[in-house]
XYZ file of C-alpha atoms in Angstrom:
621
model
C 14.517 111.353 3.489
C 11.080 110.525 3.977
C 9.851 106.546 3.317
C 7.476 107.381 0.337
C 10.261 109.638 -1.292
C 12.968 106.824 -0.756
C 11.396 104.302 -2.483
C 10.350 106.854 -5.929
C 13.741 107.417 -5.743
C 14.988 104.293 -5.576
C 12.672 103.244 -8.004
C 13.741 106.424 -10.514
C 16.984 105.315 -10.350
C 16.759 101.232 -11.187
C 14.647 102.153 -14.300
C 17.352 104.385 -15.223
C 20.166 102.057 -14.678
C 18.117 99.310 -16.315
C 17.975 101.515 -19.561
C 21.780 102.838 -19.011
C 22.657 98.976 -19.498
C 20.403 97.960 -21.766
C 21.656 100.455 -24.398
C 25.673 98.863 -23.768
C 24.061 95.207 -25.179
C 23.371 94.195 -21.590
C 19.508 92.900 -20.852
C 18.977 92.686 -16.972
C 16.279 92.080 -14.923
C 14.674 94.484 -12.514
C 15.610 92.003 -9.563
C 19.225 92.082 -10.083
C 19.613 96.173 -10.981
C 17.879 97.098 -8.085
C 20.450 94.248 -5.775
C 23.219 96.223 -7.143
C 21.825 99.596 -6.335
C 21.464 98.280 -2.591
C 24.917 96.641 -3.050
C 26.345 100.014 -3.901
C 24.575 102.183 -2.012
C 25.413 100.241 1.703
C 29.134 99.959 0.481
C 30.613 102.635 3.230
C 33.220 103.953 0.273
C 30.663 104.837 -1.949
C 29.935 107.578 0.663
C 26.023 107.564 0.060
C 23.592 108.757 2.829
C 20.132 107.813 2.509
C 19.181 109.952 5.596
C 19.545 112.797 3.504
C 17.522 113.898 -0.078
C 19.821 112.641 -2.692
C 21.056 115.877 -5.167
C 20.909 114.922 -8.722
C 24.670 115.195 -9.107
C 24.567 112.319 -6.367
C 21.890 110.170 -8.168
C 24.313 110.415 -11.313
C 26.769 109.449 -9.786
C 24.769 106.239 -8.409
C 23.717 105.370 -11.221
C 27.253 105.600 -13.064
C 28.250 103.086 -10.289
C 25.538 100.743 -10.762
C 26.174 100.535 -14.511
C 29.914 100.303 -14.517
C 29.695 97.300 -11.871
C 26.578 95.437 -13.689
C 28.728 95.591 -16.715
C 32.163 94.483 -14.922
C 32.379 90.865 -15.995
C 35.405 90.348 -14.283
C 34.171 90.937 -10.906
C 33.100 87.765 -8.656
C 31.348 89.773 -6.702
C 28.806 90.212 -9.151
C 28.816 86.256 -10.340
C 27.500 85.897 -6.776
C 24.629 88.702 -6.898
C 23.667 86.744 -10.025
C 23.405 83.710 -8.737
C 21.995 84.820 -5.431
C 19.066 86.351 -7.808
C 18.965 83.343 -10.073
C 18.419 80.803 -7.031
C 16.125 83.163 -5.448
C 13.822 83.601 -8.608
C 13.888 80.293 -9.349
C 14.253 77.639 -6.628
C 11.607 76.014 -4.859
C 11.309 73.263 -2.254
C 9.371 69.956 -2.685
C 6.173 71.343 -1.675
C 5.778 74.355 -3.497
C 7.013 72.697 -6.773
C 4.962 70.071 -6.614
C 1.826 72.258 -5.628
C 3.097 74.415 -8.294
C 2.641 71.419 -10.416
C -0.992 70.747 -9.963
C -1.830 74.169 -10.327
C -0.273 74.302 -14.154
C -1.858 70.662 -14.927
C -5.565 71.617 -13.359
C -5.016 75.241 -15.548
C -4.403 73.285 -18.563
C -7.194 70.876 -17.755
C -9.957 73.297 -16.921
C -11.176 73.769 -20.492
C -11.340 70.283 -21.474
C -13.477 69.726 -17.354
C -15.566 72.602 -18.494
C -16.891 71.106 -21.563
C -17.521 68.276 -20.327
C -19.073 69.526 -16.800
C -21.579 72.132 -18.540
C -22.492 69.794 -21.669
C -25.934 68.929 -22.446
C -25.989 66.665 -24.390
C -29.644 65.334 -26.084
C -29.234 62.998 -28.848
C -26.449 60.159 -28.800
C -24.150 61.884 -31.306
C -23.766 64.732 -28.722
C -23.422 62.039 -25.954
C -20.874 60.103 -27.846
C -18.714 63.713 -28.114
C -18.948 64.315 -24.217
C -17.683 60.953 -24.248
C -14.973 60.831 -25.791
C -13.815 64.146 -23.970
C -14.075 62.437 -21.217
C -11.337 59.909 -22.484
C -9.019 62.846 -23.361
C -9.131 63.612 -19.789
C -7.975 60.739 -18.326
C -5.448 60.598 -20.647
C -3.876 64.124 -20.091
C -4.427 63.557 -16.380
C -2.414 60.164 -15.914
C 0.683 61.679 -17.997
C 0.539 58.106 -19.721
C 0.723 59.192 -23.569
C -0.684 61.526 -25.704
C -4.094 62.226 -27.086
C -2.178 61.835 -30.645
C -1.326 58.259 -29.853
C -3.625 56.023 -31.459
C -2.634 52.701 -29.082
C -2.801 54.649 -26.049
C -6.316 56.433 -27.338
C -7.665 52.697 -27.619
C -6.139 51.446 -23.931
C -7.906 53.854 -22.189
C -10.800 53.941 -24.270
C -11.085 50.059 -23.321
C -10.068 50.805 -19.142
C -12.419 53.010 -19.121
C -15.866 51.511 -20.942
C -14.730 48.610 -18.029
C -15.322 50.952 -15.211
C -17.386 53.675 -16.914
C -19.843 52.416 -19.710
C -21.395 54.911 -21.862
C -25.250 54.703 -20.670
C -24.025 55.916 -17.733
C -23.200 59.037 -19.034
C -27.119 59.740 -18.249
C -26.167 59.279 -14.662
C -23.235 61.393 -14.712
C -24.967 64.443 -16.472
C -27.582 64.592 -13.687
C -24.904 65.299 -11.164
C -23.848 68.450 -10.085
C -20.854 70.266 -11.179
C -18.920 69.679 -8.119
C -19.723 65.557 -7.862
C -19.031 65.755 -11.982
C -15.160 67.095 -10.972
C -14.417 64.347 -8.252
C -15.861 61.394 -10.816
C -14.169 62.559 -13.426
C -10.282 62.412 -10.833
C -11.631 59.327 -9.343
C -12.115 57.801 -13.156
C -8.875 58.998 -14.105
C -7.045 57.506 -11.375
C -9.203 54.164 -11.799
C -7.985 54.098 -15.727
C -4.669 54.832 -14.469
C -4.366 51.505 -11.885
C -5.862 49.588 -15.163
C -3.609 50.683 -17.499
C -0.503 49.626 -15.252
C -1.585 46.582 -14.060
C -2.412 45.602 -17.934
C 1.315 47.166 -18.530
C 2.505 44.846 -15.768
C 0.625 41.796 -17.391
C 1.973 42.159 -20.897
C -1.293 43.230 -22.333
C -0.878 46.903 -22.966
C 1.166 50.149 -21.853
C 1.730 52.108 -24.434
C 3.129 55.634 -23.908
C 3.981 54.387 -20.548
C 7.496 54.557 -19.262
C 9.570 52.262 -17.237
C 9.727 55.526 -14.410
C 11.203 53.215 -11.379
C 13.672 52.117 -13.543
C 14.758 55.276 -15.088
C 14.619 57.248 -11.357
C 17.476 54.378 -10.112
C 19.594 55.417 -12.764
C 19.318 58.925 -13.046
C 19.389 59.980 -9.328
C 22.228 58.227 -8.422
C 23.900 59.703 -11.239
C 22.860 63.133 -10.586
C 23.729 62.599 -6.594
C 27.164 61.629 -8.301
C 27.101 64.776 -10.803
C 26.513 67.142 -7.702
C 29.188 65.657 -5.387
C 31.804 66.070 -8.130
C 31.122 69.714 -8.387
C 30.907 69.975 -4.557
C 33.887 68.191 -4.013
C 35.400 70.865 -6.999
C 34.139 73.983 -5.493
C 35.200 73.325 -1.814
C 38.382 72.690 -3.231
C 39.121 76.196 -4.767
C 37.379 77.548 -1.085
C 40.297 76.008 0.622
C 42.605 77.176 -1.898
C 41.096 80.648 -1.621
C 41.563 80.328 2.155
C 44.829 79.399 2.573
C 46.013 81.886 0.321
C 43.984 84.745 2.548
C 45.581 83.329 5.542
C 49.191 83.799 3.617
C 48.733 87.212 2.906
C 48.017 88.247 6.192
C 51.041 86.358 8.010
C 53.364 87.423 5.596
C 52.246 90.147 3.308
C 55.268 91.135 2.044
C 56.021 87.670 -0.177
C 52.529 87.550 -1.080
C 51.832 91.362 -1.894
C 51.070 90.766 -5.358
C 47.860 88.781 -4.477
C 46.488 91.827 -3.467
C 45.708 93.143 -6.937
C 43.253 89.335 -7.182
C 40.174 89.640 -5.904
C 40.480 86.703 -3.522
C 37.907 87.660 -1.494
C 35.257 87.692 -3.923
C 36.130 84.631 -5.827
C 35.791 83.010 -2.061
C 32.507 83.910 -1.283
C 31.419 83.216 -4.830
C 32.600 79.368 -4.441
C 31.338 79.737 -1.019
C 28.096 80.392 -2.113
C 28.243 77.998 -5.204
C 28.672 74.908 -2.240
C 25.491 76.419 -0.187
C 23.416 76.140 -2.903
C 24.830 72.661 -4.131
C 24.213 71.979 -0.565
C 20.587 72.374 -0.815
C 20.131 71.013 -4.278
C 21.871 67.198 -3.395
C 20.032 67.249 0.252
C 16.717 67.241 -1.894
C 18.468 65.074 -4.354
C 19.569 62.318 -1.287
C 15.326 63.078 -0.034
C 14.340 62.362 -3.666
C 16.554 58.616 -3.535
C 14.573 58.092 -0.384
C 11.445 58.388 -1.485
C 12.103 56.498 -5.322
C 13.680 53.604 -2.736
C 10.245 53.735 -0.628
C 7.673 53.655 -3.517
C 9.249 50.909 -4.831
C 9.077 48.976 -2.625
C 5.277 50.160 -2.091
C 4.290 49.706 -5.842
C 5.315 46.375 -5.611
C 3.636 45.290 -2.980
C 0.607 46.943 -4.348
C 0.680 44.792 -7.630
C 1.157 41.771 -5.906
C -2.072 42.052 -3.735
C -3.425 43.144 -6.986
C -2.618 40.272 -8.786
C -3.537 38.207 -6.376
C -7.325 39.481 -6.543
C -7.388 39.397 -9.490
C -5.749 36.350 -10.938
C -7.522 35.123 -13.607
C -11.163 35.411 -12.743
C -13.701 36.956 -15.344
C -15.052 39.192 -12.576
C -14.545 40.306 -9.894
C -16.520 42.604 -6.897
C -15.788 46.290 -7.549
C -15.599 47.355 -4.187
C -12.627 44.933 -3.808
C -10.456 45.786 -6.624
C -11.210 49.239 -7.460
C -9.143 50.607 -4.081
C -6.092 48.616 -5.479
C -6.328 49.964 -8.971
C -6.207 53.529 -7.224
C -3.456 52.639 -5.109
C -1.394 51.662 -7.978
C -2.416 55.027 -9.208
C -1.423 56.963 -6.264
C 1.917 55.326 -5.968
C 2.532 56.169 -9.694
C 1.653 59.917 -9.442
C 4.201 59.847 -6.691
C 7.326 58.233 -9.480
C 5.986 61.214 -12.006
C 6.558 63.842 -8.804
C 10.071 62.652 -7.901
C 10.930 62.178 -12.382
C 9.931 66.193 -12.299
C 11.403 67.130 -8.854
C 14.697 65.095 -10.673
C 14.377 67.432 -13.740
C 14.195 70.083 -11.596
C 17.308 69.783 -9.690
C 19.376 68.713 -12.542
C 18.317 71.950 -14.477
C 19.150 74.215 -11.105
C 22.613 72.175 -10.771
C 23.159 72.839 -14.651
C 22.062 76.786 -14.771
C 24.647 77.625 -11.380
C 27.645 76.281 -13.492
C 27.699 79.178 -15.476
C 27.838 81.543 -12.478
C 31.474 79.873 -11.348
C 33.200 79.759 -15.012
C 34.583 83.035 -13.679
C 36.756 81.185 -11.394
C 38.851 79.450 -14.369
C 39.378 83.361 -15.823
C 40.668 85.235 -13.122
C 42.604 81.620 -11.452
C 43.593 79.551 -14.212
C 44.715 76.200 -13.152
C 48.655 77.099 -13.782
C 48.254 80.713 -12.002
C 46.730 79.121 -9.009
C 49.456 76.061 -8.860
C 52.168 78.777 -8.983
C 50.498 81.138 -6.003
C 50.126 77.770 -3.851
C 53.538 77.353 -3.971
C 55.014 77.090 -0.365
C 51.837 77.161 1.003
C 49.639 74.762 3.338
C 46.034 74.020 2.275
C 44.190 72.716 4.503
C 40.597 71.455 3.987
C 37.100 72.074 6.385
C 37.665 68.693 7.227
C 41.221 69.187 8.743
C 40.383 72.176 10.004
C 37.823 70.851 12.310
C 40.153 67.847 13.345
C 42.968 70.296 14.200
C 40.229 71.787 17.328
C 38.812 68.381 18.529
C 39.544 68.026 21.987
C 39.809 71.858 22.583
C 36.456 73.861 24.171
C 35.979 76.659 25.946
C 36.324 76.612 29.939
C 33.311 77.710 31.382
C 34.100 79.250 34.054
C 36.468 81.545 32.162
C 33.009 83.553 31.513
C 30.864 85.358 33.933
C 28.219 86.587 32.110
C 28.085 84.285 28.918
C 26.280 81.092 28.068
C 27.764 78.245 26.313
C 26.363 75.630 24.971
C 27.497 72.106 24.259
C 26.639 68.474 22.998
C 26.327 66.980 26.227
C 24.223 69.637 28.143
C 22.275 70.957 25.087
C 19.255 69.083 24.210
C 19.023 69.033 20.133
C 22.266 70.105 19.831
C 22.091 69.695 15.846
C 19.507 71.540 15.544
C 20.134 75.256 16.330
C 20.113 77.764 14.343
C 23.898 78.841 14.383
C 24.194 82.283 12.666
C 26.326 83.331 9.774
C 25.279 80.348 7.993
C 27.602 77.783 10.501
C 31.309 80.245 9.866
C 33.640 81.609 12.119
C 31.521 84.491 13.884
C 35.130 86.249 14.300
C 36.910 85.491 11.034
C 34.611 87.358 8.987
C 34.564 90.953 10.109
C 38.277 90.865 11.268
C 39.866 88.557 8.751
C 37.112 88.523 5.957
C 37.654 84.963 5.513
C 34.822 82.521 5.771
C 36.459 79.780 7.855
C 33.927 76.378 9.272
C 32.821 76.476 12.835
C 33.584 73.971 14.943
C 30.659 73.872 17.426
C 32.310 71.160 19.772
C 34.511 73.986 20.785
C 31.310 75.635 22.218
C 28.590 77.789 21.201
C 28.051 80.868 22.069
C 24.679 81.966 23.157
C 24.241 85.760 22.963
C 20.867 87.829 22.709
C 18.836 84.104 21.857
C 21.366 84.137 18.789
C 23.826 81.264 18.537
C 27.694 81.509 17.099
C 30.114 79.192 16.597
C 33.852 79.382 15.892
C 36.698 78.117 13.842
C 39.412 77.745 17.559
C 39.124 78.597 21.105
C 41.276 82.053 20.455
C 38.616 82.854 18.201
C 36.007 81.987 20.838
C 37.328 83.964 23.763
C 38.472 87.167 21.939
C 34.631 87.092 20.181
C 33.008 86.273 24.081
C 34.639 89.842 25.179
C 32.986 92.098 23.186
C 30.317 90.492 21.228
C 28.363 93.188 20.172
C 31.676 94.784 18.524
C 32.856 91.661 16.391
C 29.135 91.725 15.589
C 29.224 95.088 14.018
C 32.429 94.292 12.251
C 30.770 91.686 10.508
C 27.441 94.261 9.485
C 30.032 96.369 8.031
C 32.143 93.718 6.290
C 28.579 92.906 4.562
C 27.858 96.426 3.497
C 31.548 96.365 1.594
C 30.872 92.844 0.021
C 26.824 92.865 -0.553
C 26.868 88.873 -1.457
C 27.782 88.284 2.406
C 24.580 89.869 3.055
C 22.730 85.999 1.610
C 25.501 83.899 2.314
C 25.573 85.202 5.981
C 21.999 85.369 6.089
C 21.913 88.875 7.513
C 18.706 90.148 5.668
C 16.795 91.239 8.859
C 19.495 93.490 9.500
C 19.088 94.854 6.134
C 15.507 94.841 5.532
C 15.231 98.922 5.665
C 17.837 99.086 2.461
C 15.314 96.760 -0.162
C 14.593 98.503 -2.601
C 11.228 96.664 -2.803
C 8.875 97.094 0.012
C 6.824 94.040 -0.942
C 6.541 90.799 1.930
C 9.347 88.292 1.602
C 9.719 85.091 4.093
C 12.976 85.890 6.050
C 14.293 81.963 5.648
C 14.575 82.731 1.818
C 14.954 86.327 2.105
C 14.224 87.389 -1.387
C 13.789 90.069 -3.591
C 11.153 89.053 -6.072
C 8.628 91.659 -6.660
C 4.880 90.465 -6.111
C 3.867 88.433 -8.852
C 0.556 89.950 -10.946
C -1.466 88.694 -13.556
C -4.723 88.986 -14.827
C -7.473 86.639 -13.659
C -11.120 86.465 -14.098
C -13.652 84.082 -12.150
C -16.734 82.619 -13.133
C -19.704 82.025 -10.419
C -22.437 79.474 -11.374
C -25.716 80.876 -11.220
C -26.881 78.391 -9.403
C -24.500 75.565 -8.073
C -26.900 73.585 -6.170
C -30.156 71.797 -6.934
C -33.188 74.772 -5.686
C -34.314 74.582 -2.397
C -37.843 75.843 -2.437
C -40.790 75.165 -0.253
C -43.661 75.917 -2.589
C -45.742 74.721 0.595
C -44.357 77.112 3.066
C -46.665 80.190 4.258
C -45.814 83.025 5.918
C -49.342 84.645 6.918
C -50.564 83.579 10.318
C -54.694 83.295 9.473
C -53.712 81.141 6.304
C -52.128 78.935 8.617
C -55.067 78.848 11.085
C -57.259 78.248 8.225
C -54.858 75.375 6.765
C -55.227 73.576 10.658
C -59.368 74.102 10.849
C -59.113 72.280 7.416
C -57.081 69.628 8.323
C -58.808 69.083 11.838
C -62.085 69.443 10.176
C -63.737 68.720 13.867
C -67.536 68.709 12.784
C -67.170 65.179 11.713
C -65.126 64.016 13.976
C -65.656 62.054 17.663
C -64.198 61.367 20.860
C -63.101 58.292 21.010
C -61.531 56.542 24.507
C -59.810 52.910 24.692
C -57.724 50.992 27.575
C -55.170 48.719 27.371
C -54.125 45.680 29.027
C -51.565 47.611 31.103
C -54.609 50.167 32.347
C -58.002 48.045 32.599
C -57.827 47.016 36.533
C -56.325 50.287 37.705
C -58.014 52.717 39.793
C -57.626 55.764 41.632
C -55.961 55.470 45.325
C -56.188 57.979 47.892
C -54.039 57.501 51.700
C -54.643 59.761 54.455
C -52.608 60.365 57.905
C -52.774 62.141 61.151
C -50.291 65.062 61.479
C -48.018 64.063 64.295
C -48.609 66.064 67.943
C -46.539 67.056 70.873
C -46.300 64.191 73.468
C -44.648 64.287 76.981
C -43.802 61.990 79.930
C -43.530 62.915 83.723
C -41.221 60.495 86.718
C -42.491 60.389 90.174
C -39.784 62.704 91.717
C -36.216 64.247 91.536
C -33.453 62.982 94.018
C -29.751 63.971 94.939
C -27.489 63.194 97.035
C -24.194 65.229 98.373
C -21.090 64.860 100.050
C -18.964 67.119 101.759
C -16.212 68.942 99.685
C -12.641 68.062 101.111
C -10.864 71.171 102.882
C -6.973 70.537 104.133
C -4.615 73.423 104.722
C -0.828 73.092 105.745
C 0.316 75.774 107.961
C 4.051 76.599 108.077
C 5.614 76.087 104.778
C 6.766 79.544 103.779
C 8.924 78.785 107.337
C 9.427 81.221 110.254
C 12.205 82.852 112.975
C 13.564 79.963 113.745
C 15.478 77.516 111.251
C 14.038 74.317 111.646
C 10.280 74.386 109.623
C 7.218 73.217 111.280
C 4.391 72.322 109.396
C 0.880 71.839 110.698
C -2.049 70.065 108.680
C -5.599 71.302 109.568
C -8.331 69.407 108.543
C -11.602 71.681 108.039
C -13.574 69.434 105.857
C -16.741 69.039 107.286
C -18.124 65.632 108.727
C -20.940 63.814 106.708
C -23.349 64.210 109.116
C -23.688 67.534 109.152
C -24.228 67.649 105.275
């Protein structure tokens, strides 16, 4: 089947099973049907082929699958699609919340910054309006009180007429749009400083909380709240475990388990304690940061009050920077009070995809099926493998990595979200990995496991226990985030829309409608009324402006210039000149000539040799 053809298909068949549920009383969103379709249609006993054009009996009989398992409540596995989808949809990191943030508060600000940016004002009552917008805007921008507050109308009303008198209001209309923005921030954040350094003081503050003070209470009670239900949910996953690991070493006593849908209730707790894990890491960064601005603000307001003491007045340029400090430091306790809210709602909403648990395992059943059986925890897991790694040289063709001869150890991305590469796909149990043991580095991927046996039968065939655990995913779909295996999956979405593969969502691209507005003319005009473009103009222009007919030639010297004078040097070009002696003279000596006759020997035995002497006497030279 074609790509195009897939996807209409696809697409056919979640509207379909969208309006299949909807008519049994259940309302679900696009997001989650069209999950389940992928979850059903990669489950290998569904039998579905999407190689091949689906018949219509077969797209009936998808969709009578998707509907019956969207509207099985009792099924885990679908608690954990759900919440997959819900965290998905609705989590965000610090960043993009916070970003997030400004874009709602500069949406709901923009009318109030266009009235008072595109005002023009003429007579004072008009002036006095643009005014007091202006005041509304500081208010809604510090988050300190309402514009229904009388008090806190007044305070800033006051902060500001310090910093920002009304005749200056003829100033700030001149400016341009862009310059009226970043005055009215920089205004806003000056009122802000004011405001809390007069809270601080005892002279004002109304509609102003005590935010340090409430952020050390609530975060370490939510950091409390979060490791309660961490502590809870890890302890049903080692519950869940051990009884897995029963019924596979003695599946006769514990047959009747097989009827519970162990397996899904474990990856649903599994996946409960990821995302717990995520929420109380940002909730232990969020305690960080409260702990650092404290210590900051304080600071801040005693250099403040140290400037300012109790002098009548005092140099702008001195104490304006510490007013907007104070200001800064604030907007940072509002971030971290919303980032707070925002965890504690996440935490709050997840519950409600775990009250399964206490339906199919009520508290008595699951007393009575631990009976006789070991639990151990992550913890003692781990323990039970320290001091046991994998030998090396066992392995020819394999890299392992450890602590001592891996530079940022920590810091690796270990697949299947840091289990037991072999436990999954051969035991379907999601056991921790110990990475002292060793990891395993295999096609730049990186897998850790839960004992050496584990390691060594995994190191012999990687590329089969791999598979195993693909298929394992296609049978239980909620492995497929919990595992974080969405790049092998990517082909089966049944959105083709861009998704960042660390979150590997499913949200379809957001739309709305949007207009923009372009001035028609931001900046001040530009014209040269004085430029000309003809050539002869020009000349004429420069004859005008020389006007030379009344004009002389006029010649002056200077002190530097009065004595000097022209200088001229000449020379003789150099010529050939030679030299001659009186006469050549040599002298000679005869050449030396000595020969020895006899030394290659003769007929007899004894060797004579004979010198001869042919050099030639001087005389005769």
């Amino acid at each position: 089947m074609s790509g195009e053809l897939a996807q209409s298909v696809i697409k056919r068949i979640i509207r379909q099973v969208g309006l299949e549920c909807a008519a049994r009383g259940q309302s679900l969103s696009e997001t989650l049907v069209a999950f389940v379709v992928k979850a059903v249609v990669l489950d290998p006993r569904n039998d579905f082929n999407m190689d091949r054009i689906l018949t219509e009996n077969d797209m009936q009989d998808l969709i009578q699958l998707c509907v019956a398992r969207l509207l099985d409540t009792t099924n885990p596995s679908l608690s954990t699609i759900k919440m997959q989808v819900y965290f998905d949809m609705n989590y965000a990191n610090r960043d993009e919340l916070l970003s997030e943030q400004e874009r709602v508060l500069e949406g709901k600000l923009a009318p109030v910054v266009r009235a008072i940016t595109e005002s023009g004002p003429r007579v004072q009552e008009e002036m006095e309006n643009v005014y007091q917008k202006v005041v509304i805007y500081v208010l809604l921008r510090s988050g300190l009180g309402s514009p229904t507050d009388i008090e806190a109308v007044r305070e800033v009303t006051a902060a500001l007429q310090s910093v920002f008198p009304q005749p200056e209001m003829i100033t700030f209309l001149s400016l341009s749009k862009k310059d009226k923005e970043q005055q009215l921030k920089d205004l806003a954040m000056l009122v802000t400083g004011i405001r809390l350094y007069n809270k601080q003081c005892q002279k004002g503050g109304s509609g102003i909380d005590d935010l340090p003070g409430i952020l050390n209470k609530a975060i370490p009670l939510a950091t409390r709240t979060l490791d309660e239900r961490l502590n809870s949910c890890q302890l049903l996953a080692h519950h869940y475990t051990a009884l897995l690991e029963a019924m596979q070493e003695e599946p006769q006593r514990f047959s009747r388990l097989r009827f519970f849908k162990l397996k899904e209730a474990l990856f649903n707790v599994r996946q409960y304690e990821a995302f717990l894990c995520i929420l109380q890491s940002n909730a232990i960064t969020s305690a960080q940061e409260v702990e650092s601005l404290d210590v900051q603000f304080e600071a801040a307001m005693m250099v403040l009050k140290n400037t300012v003491q109790d002098k009548t007045s005092i140099e702008s340029r001195k104490v304006f920077p510490l007013f907007m400090e104070l200001s800064k430091l604030w907007t940072g306790f509002q971030h971290e009070m919303l980032l707070l809210n925002f965890l504690t709602n996440m935490a709050d909403n997840l519950q409600q995809f775990l009250e399964i648990q206490s339906q199919l395992f009520p508290e008595e059943m699951l007393t009575s099926l631990l009976e006789g059986v070991t639990v151990k925890s992550d913890v003692e897991r781990i323990k039970e493998t320290v001091g046991t790694r994998v030998n090396v040289s066992d392995f020819r063709n394999q890299e392992w990595l450890f602590p001592e001869t891996t530079d940022n150890f920590d810091q690796l991305l270990i697949q299947y979200h840091g289990f037991c590469a072999y436990s999954i796909g051969v035991k379907g149990i999601t056991l921790p990995g110990n990475p002292a043991i060793g990891i395993l580095k295999h096609k730049e991927k990186y897998y850790v496991f839960s004992s050496k046996e584990a390691a060594y039968i995994f190191a012999q065939d990687p590329d089969k226990f791999i598979q195993l655990n693909v298929e394992k995913a296609k049978k239980y779909a909620e492995l497929i985030q919990l595992l974080e295996l969405h790049h092998q999956f990517e082909y089966l979405v049944p959105h083709a829309q861009a998704r960042k593969a660390s979150k590997g969502s499913m949200k379809p691209p957001p739309k709305c409608e949007s207009g923009t507005q372009t001035d028609t003319h931001i900046l001040p005009p530009t014209i040269v009324r004085s430029y000309e473009w003809n050539e002869w103009e020009l000349r004429r222009k420069a004859i005008k402006l020389a006007n030379l007919r009344r004009k002389l030639t006029h010649a002056m010297q200077t002190d530097l210039s009065h004595m000097r004078r022209e200088n001229f040097t000449q020379v003789y070009l150099p010529k050939d000149v030679g030299t001659q002696t009186k006469r050549d003279n040599s002298s000679n000596v005869p050449k030396p000539q000595i020969f020895l006759k006899g030394l290659r020997g003769g007929s007899s035995p004894t060797t004579h040799v004979l010198t001869v002497d042919l050099t030639r006497p001087l005389d005769e030279t």
